[in-house]
Coordinates of C-alpha atoms in Angstrom, one line a residue:
Chain A
M1 CA -33.1 4.2 3.6
A2 CA -32.8 1.1 1.6
K3 CA -31.9 -2.2 3.7
L4 CA -28.4 -2.7 3.4
R5 CA -27.1 -5.3 1.6
Y6 CA -23.2 -6.3 0.8
A7 CA -22.2 -10.2 -0.6
Y8 CA -19.8 -11.1 3.0
Y9 CA -16.4 -12.3 2.4
P10 CA -14.3 -11.7 6.0
G11 CA -11.2 -12.9 3.9
C12 CA -9.0 -16.6 5.2
A13 CA -7.5 -15.0 8.3
S14 CA -10.8 -14.3 9.9
Q15 CA -11.9 -17.7 9.2
E16 CA -9.0 -19.1 10.9
I17 CA -6.9 -17.3 13.1
T18 CA -8.5 -14.8 14.1
K19 CA -12.9 -15.8 14.1
E20 CA -13.3 -13.6 16.6
A21 CA -13.3 -10.4 14.1
N22 CA -15.2 -12.5 11.8
E23 CA -18.1 -13.3 15.0
A24 CA -18.1 -9.3 16.1
T25 CA -18.5 -8.1 12.5
R26 CA -22.0 -10.7 12.6
K27 CA -22.8 -9.4 15.6
V28 CA -22.7 -5.7 15.5
A29 CA -24.1 -5.9 11.9
G30 CA -27.1 -7.5 12.9
V31 CA -27.6 -5.1 15.6
L32 CA -26.4 -1.9 13.4
G33 CA -29.5 -4.2 11.1
I34 CA -26.8 -4.5 8.6
E35 CA -28.1 -7.6 6.6
L36 CA -24.0 -10.3 4.8
H37 CA -24.7 -12.2 2.8
D38 CA -22.6 -15.3 3.1
M39 CA -20.4 -16.5 -0.3
P40 CA -19.7 -20.4 0.6
G41 CA -18.1 -20.4 -2.3
A42 CA -15.4 -18.1 -2.8
N43 CA -12.5 -18.4 -2.6
C44 CA -9.1 -17.1 -1.5
C45 CA -8.2 -13.2 -3.1
G46 CA -4.0 -14.6 -3.1
A47 CA -3.5 -12.2 -0.2
G48 CA -1.3 -10.5 -2.8
L49 CA 1.5 -13.7 -3.2
L50 CA -0.8 -15.2 -5.7
T51 CA 0.3 -11.9 -7.6
D52 CA 3.6 -13.2 -7.1
Y53 CA 3.1 -16.4 -9.4
N54 CA 0.5 -15.7 -11.9
H55 CA -1.5 -12.8 -12.1
E56 CA -2.9 -13.7 -14.4
L57 CA -4.9 -16.3 -12.6
M58 CA -5.2 -14.0 -9.6
L59 CA -7.5 -11.7 -11.8
A60 CA -9.0 -15.1 -13.1
L61 CA -9.6 -16.9 -9.6
N62 CA -10.6 -12.4 -7.4
A63 CA -13.1 -12.5 -10.7
R64 CA -14.3 -15.9 -9.3
I65 CA -15.4 -14.4 -6.3
F66 CA -16.6 -11.0 -8.0
S67 CA -18.8 -13.2 -11.0
Q68 CA -20.9 -14.7 -6.7
A69 CA -21.6 -11.2 -5.6
D70 CA -23.2 -10.5 -8.9
E71 CA -24.9 -12.9 -9.2
M72 CA -26.5 -12.4 -6.0
G73 CA -26.3 -8.9 -7.3
M74 CA -25.1 -6.9 -3.8
D75 CA -21.2 -5.4 -4.0
I76 CA -18.3 -6.9 -1.5
M77 CA -18.1 -5.7 2.1
T78 CA -14.9 -7.8 3.5
I79 CA -12.7 -7.0 7.4
C80 CA -9.6 -8.2 5.7
S81 CA -7.6 -5.3 4.2
T82 CA -5.9 -7.3 2.3
C83 CA -8.6 -9.0 0.5
L84 CA -9.7 -5.3 0.5
M85 CA -6.7 -4.5 -1.7
V86 CA -6.4 -7.2 -3.7
M87 CA -10.1 -7.1 -4.8
S88 CA -10.2 -2.9 -5.4
C89 CA -6.9 -3.5 -7.7
A90 CA -8.0 -7.1 -9.5
N91 CA -11.4 -5.2 -10.0
R92 CA -9.3 -1.9 -11.3
D93 CA -7.9 -3.7 -13.7
L94 CA -10.2 -5.4 -15.3
K95 CA -13.3 -2.6 -15.3
K96 CA -10.7 -0.5 -16.7
D97 CA -9.2 -2.8 -19.7
P98 CA -12.8 -4.5 -21.2
L99 CA -10.2 -7.4 -22.9
L100 CA -8.4 -8.6 -20.5
L101 CA -12.1 -9.1 -19.1
E102 CA -13.2 -10.8 -22.2
K103 CA -9.6 -12.7 -21.6
I104 CA -10.1 -13.4 -18.2
N105 CA -14.7 -14.2 -18.5
G106 CA -13.4 -17.0 -20.7
V107 CA -11.3 -18.9 -18.6
M108 CA -13.6 -18.4 -16.3
T109 CA -16.1 -19.9 -18.6
G110 CA -14.1 -22.9 -19.3
A111 CA -14.3 -23.3 -15.9
G112 CA -17.9 -23.4 -16.3
V113 CA -17.3 -20.5 -14.3
R114 CA -20.8 -17.3 -15.0
R115 CA -19.1 -14.8 -17.0
Y116 CA -18.1 -11.3 -14.6
G117 CA -20.1 -8.3 -15.3
G118 CA -17.2 -5.7 -14.1
T119 CA -20.3 -3.8 -12.1
I120 CA -20.0 -4.9 -8.6
R121 CA -17.4 -2.5 -6.4
V122 CA -15.2 -4.0 -3.5
K123 CA -15.9 -2.4 0.7
Q124 CA -14.5 -2.2 3.3
F125 CA -16.4 -2.7 7.1
L126 CA -14.9 0.9 7.6
R127 CA -16.0 2.6 4.9
V128 CA -19.5 0.5 5.0
L129 CA -19.6 2.2 8.5
K130 CA -19.0 6.0 7.2
E131 CA -20.4 6.2 4.0
D132 CA -23.8 3.4 3.3
Y133 CA -24.5 3.1 7.3
G134 CA -23.2 7.0 8.4
L135 CA -21.7 7.0 11.1
E136 CA -24.2 10.2 13.1
K137 CA -27.0 7.1 13.3
L138 CA -23.9 4.1 14.2
K139 CA -24.1 7.2 17.1
K140 CA -27.5 7.1 18.1
K141 CA -26.4 3.4 18.4
V142 CA -23.8 3.5 20.9
T143 CA -25.0 2.7 24.9
R144 CA -22.0 2.4 26.3
P145 CA -19.9 5.1 25.3
L146 CA -16.1 5.1 25.5
S147 CA -14.8 7.9 26.9
W148 CA -12.6 6.4 29.0
L149 CA -10.4 4.6 25.6
K150 CA -7.4 6.4 24.5
V151 CA -7.7 4.5 21.5
A152 CA -4.9 4.8 18.7
P153 CA -6.1 3.7 14.9
F154 CA -4.2 1.4 13.3
Y155 CA -4.6 1.7 9.4
G156 CA -1.5 -0.6 8.2
C157 CA -1.3 -0.4 4.7
H158 CA -3.6 -1.8 2.7
S159 CA -6.9 0.2 4.2
L160 CA -5.3 3.2 2.4
R161 CA -3.2 1.9 -0.9
P162 CA -2.5 2.5 -3.2
S163 CA -5.2 5.2 -2.8
E164 CA -6.5 5.4 -7.4
A165 CA -7.5 1.7 -6.6
L166 CA -9.2 2.0 -3.3
G167 CA -11.0 5.7 -3.8
F168 CA -11.5 5.9 0.0
D169 CA -10.2 8.1 2.6
D170 CA -6.9 10.1 2.7
P171 CA -3.7 8.7 2.2
E172 CA -1.6 10.7 3.9
R173 CA -4.3 12.3 6.0
P174 CA -7.2 9.6 6.7
R175 CA -10.0 10.4 9.3
S176 CA -11.8 7.6 8.5
L177 CA -11.0 5.4 12.0
E178 CA -10.3 9.1 14.0
E179 CA -14.5 9.6 13.0
L180 CA -15.6 6.5 13.6
I181 CA -13.6 5.6 17.1
R182 CA -15.5 9.5 18.5
A183 CA -18.7 8.1 16.7
L184 CA -17.9 5.8 19.9
G185 CA -17.6 7.8 22.4
A186 CA -13.5 7.2 22.6
E187 CA -10.3 9.9 22.1
A188 CA -7.9 9.4 19.0
V189 CA -4.7 9.3 20.0
E190 CA -2.1 11.1 16.6
Y191 CA 1.0 9.3 16.3
G192 CA 2.7 8.7 13.2
G193 CA 2.8 5.2 12.4
K194 CA -0.6 4.8 11.7
T195 CA -0.2 4.7 8.2
K196 CA 2.6 2.5 8.1
C197 CA 3.7 -1.0 8.0
C198 CA 3.4 -3.9 11.1
G199 CA 5.1 -5.7 8.6
F200 CA 2.8 -8.9 8.4
Q201 CA 3.9 -9.9 4.6
V202 CA 8.0 -11.0 5.8
D203 CA 6.7 -12.7 8.6
L204 CA 8.0 -15.6 7.8
V205 CA 11.0 -14.8 5.1
A206 CA 12.8 -11.7 6.8
P207 CA 11.0 -12.3 11.2
D208 CA 13.3 -9.7 12.1
T209 CA 12.7 -6.5 9.8
A210 CA 8.8 -8.0 10.4
V211 CA 9.1 -8.6 14.7
E212 CA 11.6 -4.8 14.2
M213 CA 8.4 -3.7 12.6
T214 CA 5.4 -3.9 14.6
A215 CA 7.8 -2.5 17.1
K216 CA 7.8 0.5 16.6
R217 CA 4.5 0.5 15.8
I218 CA 3.1 -0.3 19.2
V219 CA 5.8 1.0 20.8
D220 CA 5.1 4.5 18.4
A221 CA 1.8 4.6 19.6
K222 CA 2.2 4.5 23.5
E223 CA 4.4 6.6 23.5
K224 CA 1.9 8.7 21.9
G225 CA -0.5 8.0 25.4
A226 CA -2.7 5.3 23.7
V227 CA -4.1 2.2 26.2
C228 CA -4.9 0.3 23.5
M229 CA -4.9 -0.1 19.2
V230 CA -7.8 -0.6 16.7
T231 CA -7.5 -1.8 13.5
P232 CA -9.7 -3.0 10.3
C233 CA -6.5 -5.6 9.2
P234 CA -6.7 -9.4 11.0
F235 CA -3.2 -9.5 9.3
C236 CA -2.1 -6.4 11.2
H237 CA -4.0 -7.8 14.3
I238 CA -1.9 -11.0 14.1
N239 CA 1.1 -8.6 13.8
L240 CA -0.3 -6.4 16.7
D241 CA -1.4 -9.1 19.3
N242 CA 0.0 -12.6 18.3
Y243 CA 3.8 -10.6 17.3
Q244 CA 3.6 -8.9 20.4
G245 CA 5.7 -11.1 22.9
M246 CA 9.0 -11.0 19.7
A247 CA 8.4 -7.6 19.5
E248 CA 8.8 -7.2 23.5
K249 CA 11.9 -9.1 23.6
K250 CA 13.3 -7.1 20.4
V251 CA 12.3 -3.3 21.9
V252 CA 13.7 -5.1 25.8
R253 CA 10.8 -3.5 27.8
K254 CA 7.5 -4.7 28.0
L255 CA 4.0 -3.6 26.1
N256 CA 1.1 -5.2 27.2
M257 CA -1.0 -2.9 25.0
P258 CA -4.2 -4.5 23.6
V259 CA -5.4 -4.2 20.1
F260 CA -8.8 -4.7 18.9
H261 CA -10.0 -5.8 15.5
L262 CA -12.8 -2.9 14.5
S263 CA -16.1 -4.4 14.5
Q264 CA -15.0 -5.6 18.7
L265 CA -14.6 -1.9 19.4
V266 CA -17.9 -0.2 17.4
G267 CA -19.8 -4.3 19.5
L268 CA -18.2 -3.2 22.6
A269 CA -20.1 0.6 22.3
L270 CA -23.0 -1.2 21.4
G271 CA -23.1 -2.5 24.7
M272 CA -21.5 -6.5 23.9
S273 CA -19.9 -8.5 26.5
P274 CA -16.3 -8.4 26.1
E275 CA -17.2 -12.6 25.5
E276 CA -20.0 -11.8 22.6
L277 CA -16.8 -10.6 20.6
G278 CA -13.8 -13.3 21.2
L279 CA -12.0 -11.0 23.7
S280 CA -10.8 -13.6 25.0
R281 CA -9.6 -15.3 21.6
H282 CA -6.9 -12.0 22.1
I283 CA -3.1 -13.0 23.0
V284 CA -2.9 -9.4 25.6
S285 CA -5.6 -9.1 27.6
A286 CA -7.6 -5.8 27.0
E287 CA -9.2 -7.1 30.7
K288 CA -7.6 -4.3 32.3
I289 CA -8.9 -1.1 30.2
L290 CA -12.1 -2.3 30.0
R291 CA -15.3 -1.1 32.7
Chain B
M1 CA -0.9 34.9 -0.2
K2 CA 1.9 34.5 2.7
I3 CA 2.5 30.9 3.2
K4 CA 5.3 29.7 6.9
F5 CA 7.7 27.1 5.3
K6 CA 8.8 25.0 8.0
I7 CA 12.1 23.6 6.8
T8 CA 14.4 21.2 8.8
R9 CA 17.4 22.8 8.4
C10 CA 21.1 21.0 9.7
D11 CA 24.7 21.4 9.2
P12 CA 26.6 17.7 10.0
F13 CA 29.8 19.9 10.5
S14 CA 28.9 22.8 12.1
L15 CA 29.1 22.7 16.5
E16 CA 25.8 24.7 16.6
K17 CA 23.5 23.4 13.9
C18 CA 24.6 19.9 13.3
E19 CA 21.7 18.4 14.7
P20 CA 18.3 18.4 12.4
Y21 CA 15.9 21.9 13.9
W22 CA 13.0 23.7 12.3
Q23 CA 13.7 26.8 10.9
A24 CA 10.4 28.8 9.1
Y25 CA 10.8 30.8 6.7
S26 CA 7.3 33.0 5.0
V27 CA 6.6 33.6 1.5
D28 CA 4.9 35.4 -0.6
V29 CA 2.5 31.9 -2.5
E30 CA 0.6 32.5 -6.4
E31 CA -1.4 30.4 -7.2
G32 CA 0.4 27.3 -9.4
M33 CA 3.8 27.7 -7.4
T34 CA 5.8 24.9 -6.4
V35 CA 7.6 23.6 -3.7
L36 CA 11.2 24.0 -5.6
E37 CA 10.0 27.5 -6.9
A38 CA 9.2 28.4 -2.7
L39 CA 12.8 26.7 -2.3
L40 CA 14.9 29.1 -4.9
K41 CA 12.8 32.5 -3.7
I42 CA 13.6 31.5 -0.3
S43 CA 17.4 31.4 -1.4
E44 CA 17.5 33.9 -3.4
E45 CA 15.6 36.7 -1.2
D46 CA 15.8 35.6 2.3
D47 CA 18.4 32.9 3.4
P48 CA 21.7 31.6 0.7
T49 CA 22.7 29.2 2.6
L50 CA 19.4 27.1 2.3
S51 CA 21.1 24.3 0.5
F52 CA 18.7 21.8 -1.8
R53 CA 19.6 19.4 -5.2
R54 CA 17.3 20.8 -8.1
S55 CA 18.4 21.0 -12.1
C56 CA 15.6 21.0 -14.6
R57 CA 11.9 22.1 -13.0
S58 CA 10.2 19.9 -15.1
A59 CA 10.2 16.1 -13.1
I60 CA 12.5 14.4 -15.1
C61 CA 16.3 14.8 -13.8
G62 CA 15.3 13.3 -10.1
S63 CA 16.8 15.9 -8.3
C64 CA 15.0 17.8 -6.6
A65 CA 13.1 15.5 -4.6
V66 CA 12.7 16.3 -0.4
T67 CA 10.1 15.9 2.1
V68 CA 6.8 17.5 2.0
N69 CA 4.5 17.2 5.3
G70 CA 5.5 14.3 6.5
F71 CA 6.3 12.4 2.1
P72 CA 8.1 11.7 -0.6
K73 CA 7.6 14.9 -3.4
L74 CA 9.1 15.6 -6.1
A75 CA 9.4 19.1 -5.2
C76 CA 9.5 20.9 -8.9
S77 CA 5.9 18.6 -9.4
T78 CA 4.1 19.8 -6.3
Q79 CA 2.5 22.8 -6.7
I80 CA 1.4 24.1 -3.2
L81 CA -1.8 25.9 -2.9
P82 CA -4.0 23.2 -2.3
L83 CA -1.9 20.9 0.1
Y84 CA -2.1 24.1 1.8
K85 CA -5.0 24.3 1.5
K86 CA -6.0 20.7 2.0
E87 CA -3.8 20.2 5.2
G88 CA -2.8 23.5 7.1
E89 CA 0.8 23.5 6.7
M90 CA 3.9 23.6 4.5
T91 CA 6.6 21.0 5.8
V92 CA 9.9 20.8 4.4
G93 CA 12.9 18.5 5.3
P94 CA 15.2 16.3 3.2
I95 CA 13.7 11.9 2.1
S96 CA 14.2 10.7 4.7
N97 CA 16.0 6.7 4.6
H98 CA 19.0 8.6 3.7
R99 CA 22.1 9.9 5.8
V100 CA 21.6 14.2 5.4
I101 CA 24.7 16.1 3.9
K102 CA 22.8 19.3 4.6
D103 CA 19.3 20.5 5.0
L104 CA 17.4 18.9 2.4
I105 CA 21.3 17.0 1.0
V106 CA 20.5 13.5 1.4
D107 CA 23.6 10.8 0.4
F108 CA 22.5 9.4 -2.2
T109 CA 25.6 6.6 -2.7
P110 CA 24.1 3.7 -0.5
F111 CA 20.7 4.3 -3.7
W112 CA 24.0 4.0 -6.5
D113 CA 25.1 0.7 -5.3
K114 CA 21.7 -1.2 -4.4
M115 CA 21.4 0.3 -8.9
A116 CA 24.9 -1.4 -9.7
K117 CA 24.6 -4.3 -7.1
V118 CA 21.4 -5.2 -9.6
L119 CA 23.9 -4.3 -12.7
P120 CA 21.5 -1.4 -14.2
Y121 CA 22.6 -2.8 -18.7
L122 CA 21.6 -5.2 -20.9
T123 CA 23.5 -8.5 -21.2
P124 CA 22.3 -10.2 -24.0
T125 CA 24.4 -14.0 -24.7
H126 CA 23.8 -13.8 -28.7
E127 CA 22.4 -11.3 -30.9
P128 CA 20.4 -13.1 -34.4
D129 CA 21.3 -12.6 -37.6
K130 CA 19.2 -9.7 -38.7
G131 CA 19.1 -7.4 -35.1
W132 CA 16.3 -8.4 -32.5
V133 CA 13.2 -6.6 -33.7
I134 CA 11.3 -6.3 -30.2
K135 CA 7.6 -6.8 -30.2
K136 CA 5.1 -4.8 -28.6
E137 CA 3.5 -6.5 -25.9
D138 CA 7.6 -7.4 -24.9
A139 CA 8.3 -4.0 -24.8
N140 CA 5.4 -3.0 -22.9
I141 CA 5.8 -5.1 -20.5
I142 CA 9.8 -3.0 -19.5
D143 CA 7.5 0.3 -20.5
R144 CA 6.9 1.3 -16.6
A145 CA 10.5 0.0 -15.4
Q146 CA 11.7 2.6 -17.8
K147 CA 10.6 5.2 -16.7
C148 CA 11.8 6.0 -13.8
I149 CA 14.2 8.7 -13.3
M150 CA 15.6 7.8 -10.2
C151 CA 14.6 10.7 -7.6
G152 CA 14.1 8.0 -4.4
C153 CA 11.2 8.5 -3.6
C154 CA 9.9 5.4 -3.7
N155 CA 13.1 4.5 -1.2
A156 CA 12.8 7.1 0.6
A157 CA 8.9 5.8 1.3
C158 CA 10.1 1.9 1.5
S159 CA 9.1 0.6 5.3
S160 CA 11.5 -2.4 4.3
L161 CA 14.6 -0.1 4.0
E162 CA 12.9 1.7 7.4
I163 CA 14.6 -1.3 8.8
D164 CA 16.5 -3.4 6.9
P165 CA 19.7 -1.1 4.5
N166 CA 20.9 -3.4 3.2
F167 CA 17.6 -3.7 1.3
I168 CA 18.0 -3.4 -2.2
A169 CA 14.6 -2.2 -2.3
P170 CA 12.4 -0.6 -5.1
A171 CA 14.1 1.9 -6.7
A172 CA 17.2 -0.7 -8.0
C173 CA 14.2 -3.6 -8.5
A174 CA 12.4 -1.5 -10.9
K175 CA 16.3 -1.4 -12.0
A176 CA 16.6 -5.1 -11.6
W177 CA 12.1 -6.0 -14.1
R178 CA 13.8 -3.3 -16.5
F179 CA 16.5 -5.9 -17.5
V180 CA 14.9 -9.1 -16.3
G181 CA 11.9 -8.9 -18.3
D182 CA 13.8 -7.6 -21.7
V183 CA 13.8 -10.4 -24.3
R184 CA 17.3 -9.8 -25.4
E185 CA 18.7 -10.3 -21.8
G186 CA 20.4 -13.5 -21.3
N187 CA 21.8 -14.1 -18.2
R188 CA 18.1 -14.1 -16.6
K189 CA 18.4 -16.5 -14.9
K190 CA 22.1 -15.1 -13.2
R191 CA 20.3 -12.6 -11.9
L192 CA 17.4 -13.6 -10.7
E193 CA 19.6 -15.9 -8.1
R194 CA 21.4 -13.0 -7.4
L195 CA 17.4 -11.6 -6.6
S196 CA 16.5 -14.0 -4.9
E197 CA 18.7 -13.8 -1.9
E198 CA 18.6 -12.5 1.9
H199 CA 17.6 -9.2 1.7
G200 CA 16.6 -9.3 -1.8
I201 CA 13.0 -9.1 -4.0
W202 CA 11.3 -11.3 -0.9
D203 CA 12.3 -9.2 1.8
C204 CA 10.0 -6.4 0.3
V205 CA 6.7 -5.9 2.9
R206 CA 4.1 -4.9 0.0
C207 CA 3.4 -2.0 2.8
V208 CA 2.8 0.0 -1.5
N209 CA 4.7 3.1 -0.3
C210 CA 6.6 3.0 -3.7
T211 CA 3.9 2.7 -5.9
Q212 CA 2.2 5.5 -4.1
Y213 CA 4.2 8.0 -3.9
C214 CA 6.7 6.8 -7.4
P215 CA 6.1 10.5 -9.0
K216 CA 6.9 8.9 -13.0
D217 CA 4.3 5.9 -12.2
V218 CA 7.2 3.6 -12.3
S219 CA 4.7 1.0 -9.7
P220 CA 7.7 -0.2 -8.4
L221 CA 6.3 -2.9 -6.6
E222 CA 4.9 -4.3 -10.8
A223 CA 8.3 -5.1 -11.2
I224 CA 9.1 -7.0 -7.4
E225 CA 6.1 -9.0 -8.3
R226 CA 6.9 -9.7 -11.9
L227 CA 10.8 -10.1 -10.8
R228 CA 8.7 -13.0 -8.3
S229 CA 6.9 -14.6 -10.5
K230 CA 10.0 -14.6 -13.5
A231 CA 12.1 -16.4 -10.3
I232 CA 9.2 -19.1 -9.6
L233 CA 7.8 -19.7 -12.7
G234 CA 10.3 -18.8 -15.4
E235 CA 13.2 -20.0 -13.4
N236 CA 12.3 -22.3 -11.1
I237 CA 13.9 -20.9 -8.7
T238 CA 12.0 -21.6 -5.5
D239 CA 14.5 -22.8 -2.4
N240 CA 14.0 -20.0 -0.8
P241 CA 12.0 -18.9 2.1
G242 CA 9.4 -16.5 -0.2
A243 CA 9.1 -18.4 -2.9
R244 CA 8.4 -21.3 -0.7
H245 CA 5.4 -18.8 0.9
V246 CA 3.9 -18.0 -2.3
V247 CA 4.3 -22.1 -3.8
S248 CA 2.3 -22.7 -0.9
L249 CA -0.6 -20.0 -1.0
V250 CA -0.4 -21.4 -4.6
D251 CA -0.7 -25.1 -3.1
S252 CA -3.3 -25.0 -0.5
V253 CA -5.6 -22.3 -2.8
K254 CA -5.7 -25.2 -5.1
R255 CA -6.7 -28.1 -2.4
V256 CA -9.3 -26.1 -0.5
G257 CA -9.8 -22.8 -2.7
R258 CA -8.4 -20.5 0.6
L259 CA -6.1 -20.5 2.6
D260 CA -4.3 -23.1 4.6
E261 CA -1.7 -21.4 6.8
A262 CA -0.7 -24.0 9.4
A263 CA 0.5 -25.6 6.2
M264 CA 2.2 -22.8 4.6
T265 CA 4.2 -21.8 7.9
F266 CA 5.8 -25.8 7.8
R267 CA 6.6 -25.7 4.1
T268 CA 7.6 -22.0 4.3
L269 CA 10.3 -22.3 7.2
G270 CA 10.9 -26.4 6.9
F271 CA 11.0 -29.0 9.5
L272 CA 14.2 -27.8 11.8
R273 CA 12.9 -23.8 12.6
S274 CA 9.4 -25.1 12.0
L275 CA 10.6 -26.7 15.1
G276 CA 10.8 -23.6 16.9
M277 CA 7.8 -22.1 16.7
I278 CA 6.3 -25.1 19.2
P279 CA 6.1 -22.8 22.0
F280 CA 4.7 -19.9 20.1
G281 CA 1.9 -22.4 18.3
I282 CA 1.5 -23.9 22.3
K283 CA 0.2 -19.7 23.3
M284 CA -1.8 -20.1 19.6
E285 CA -3.5 -23.2 20.7
I286 CA -4.4 -22.1 24.3
H287 CA -6.3 -18.9 22.4
G288 CA -7.9 -21.1 20.4
K289 CA -6.0 -19.9 17.8
M290 CA -3.9 -22.0 16.3
P291 CA -5.7 -23.5 12.9
H292 CA -6.1 -26.7 12.3
P293 CA -4.9 -28.7 9.0
L294 CA -6.0 -31.8 9.2
I295 CA -9.9 -30.8 9.6
F296 CA -9.8 -27.6 7.3
P297 CA -12.8 -28.2 4.8
A298 CA -13.0 -27.6 1.1
I299 CA -15.0 -23.8 -0.5
E300 CA -17.7 -25.2 -2.1
K301 CA -17.6 -25.7 -6.1
I302 CA -13.4 -26.5 -5.7
K303 CA -13.5 -27.2 -9.1
E304 CA -14.2 -24.8 -10.5
V305 CA -11.3 -23.2 -9.4
K306 CA -9.5 -26.1 -9.7
E307 CA -10.3 -26.2 -13.7
I308 CA -9.5 -22.2 -13.8
Y309 CA -6.2 -23.3 -12.3
D310 CA -5.9 -26.4 -14.9
V311 CA -6.0 -23.6 -17.3
F312 CA -3.0 -22.0 -16.9
E313 CA -1.4 -24.7 -15.6
K314 CA -1.8 -25.8 -19.9
K315 CA -1.0 -22.7 -21.0
K316 CA 2.8 -23.0 -18.9
K317 CA 2.9 -26.7 -20.3
E318 CA 2.8 -24.3 -24.1

């Protein structure tokens, strides 16, 4: 198999607030032999909010990211579901409408940016592991099967919807996270909230709605027997972990639910230590459930 | 092929059946048969007490939205066999986020109230002497919103509505865009001001469920995005947390090429509400999670990003 190489786009959140997700991904990719090439000139995708301002500006800024990957000759790998959704939708629009692509390329060349050819693909780490690397191969790399862990997979919204733009997994009966959890030797807990929203986008705008949503997801996972959750999205992680204290106040009960980034759970099964994976940065400690 | 249908029954006016319960029916399903055809078959041949709404049988009237295997769908345009083969079960219930009247029939009063709130009719303030001539691109911009058949699938799937019953919700937003986006409309600013209030367009969590489950490709989320953009850029309605959040992101990306989360929080909440975030900020700082805005380096070649912005800002002035 040819070496897996990607233009690596961690997203803004994982360069600051959820830095640990970025660091863990780099370490895990290193062990698995997946090459991640930095994109120091890549801008923010707009996190969905840029569309609310000016849709074409959002397209042009995303095309700028794509053109850099184009120049590197690689597809993009991100570790953020919102980046995945925004970039996939922008890429879909640019690929299906040559006139639009031409218009946006016109804007870009005017600003001294290389034209985008409309060819690259955007993938999330979860998809890279499942489709490009292969879960069977990953299973063979596991040195410490997480057999004692009952994990609630939390897909959230943007790794599944809109499914026609993402083209990965089944939005109603997704399996990729569960398969990954099982490949790591852990048990995947089934619960209704796994494809629902964490509320992140309205944390500052409608905080009551956001906190109640976060609380519902954690309570749901807990009641189905999960001792921890795992998510492929740093924004979901921010709500499920950082805001868990507020969620506890909302439902007036202790939740105490450690939440892992996808890369951290993989790293643990590959034998890495909690320190290496930045678990101490989490608000809710995972110490009690780790062996 | 015999398939077991598990259907949620409920009769709030009956003492024995006022709580929802599952009832199973065995249906002989042929290739191409829809969920609505199965429901009709059950009610005609097996159980005439099973209640559900239907009319056109061709995805135009919007009457037959139900929950099929957990997600909102039009019964008349959902084929049974492909779904059953994929998911191994066939469950039908009333749509979520609505009060059940009986079995699969829900109360649509809140749905219509929300529609009424956005004044679903054109209010032009003048008419050109020779009448309106609508350009194709002007018609195209509201074309998707016009396809809405008001079935309620989007509201049933809406994450915000599930938590906040006062949320305006996607169906009414799509309807609002149909009129705000119409070149003949005369009260655009007033409409957008009302929509920018609490429980309005800014309370959408962008879960994409509305767009995912709309059976007519209306994409209510796109309508919400267009309303937001029109409110900020078209009418300068920015004195609310939602718009401030967007504007602060726009500025942050222009300045450093990426999200400056601390600055965005401060600008979205304003000084006083930001003070309330201090205990949370301290907790974040202890865990090394507090972004430091003063040492926030810009991406490489930030000049390119600024120049892209300039192109659009020039366009806006023109």
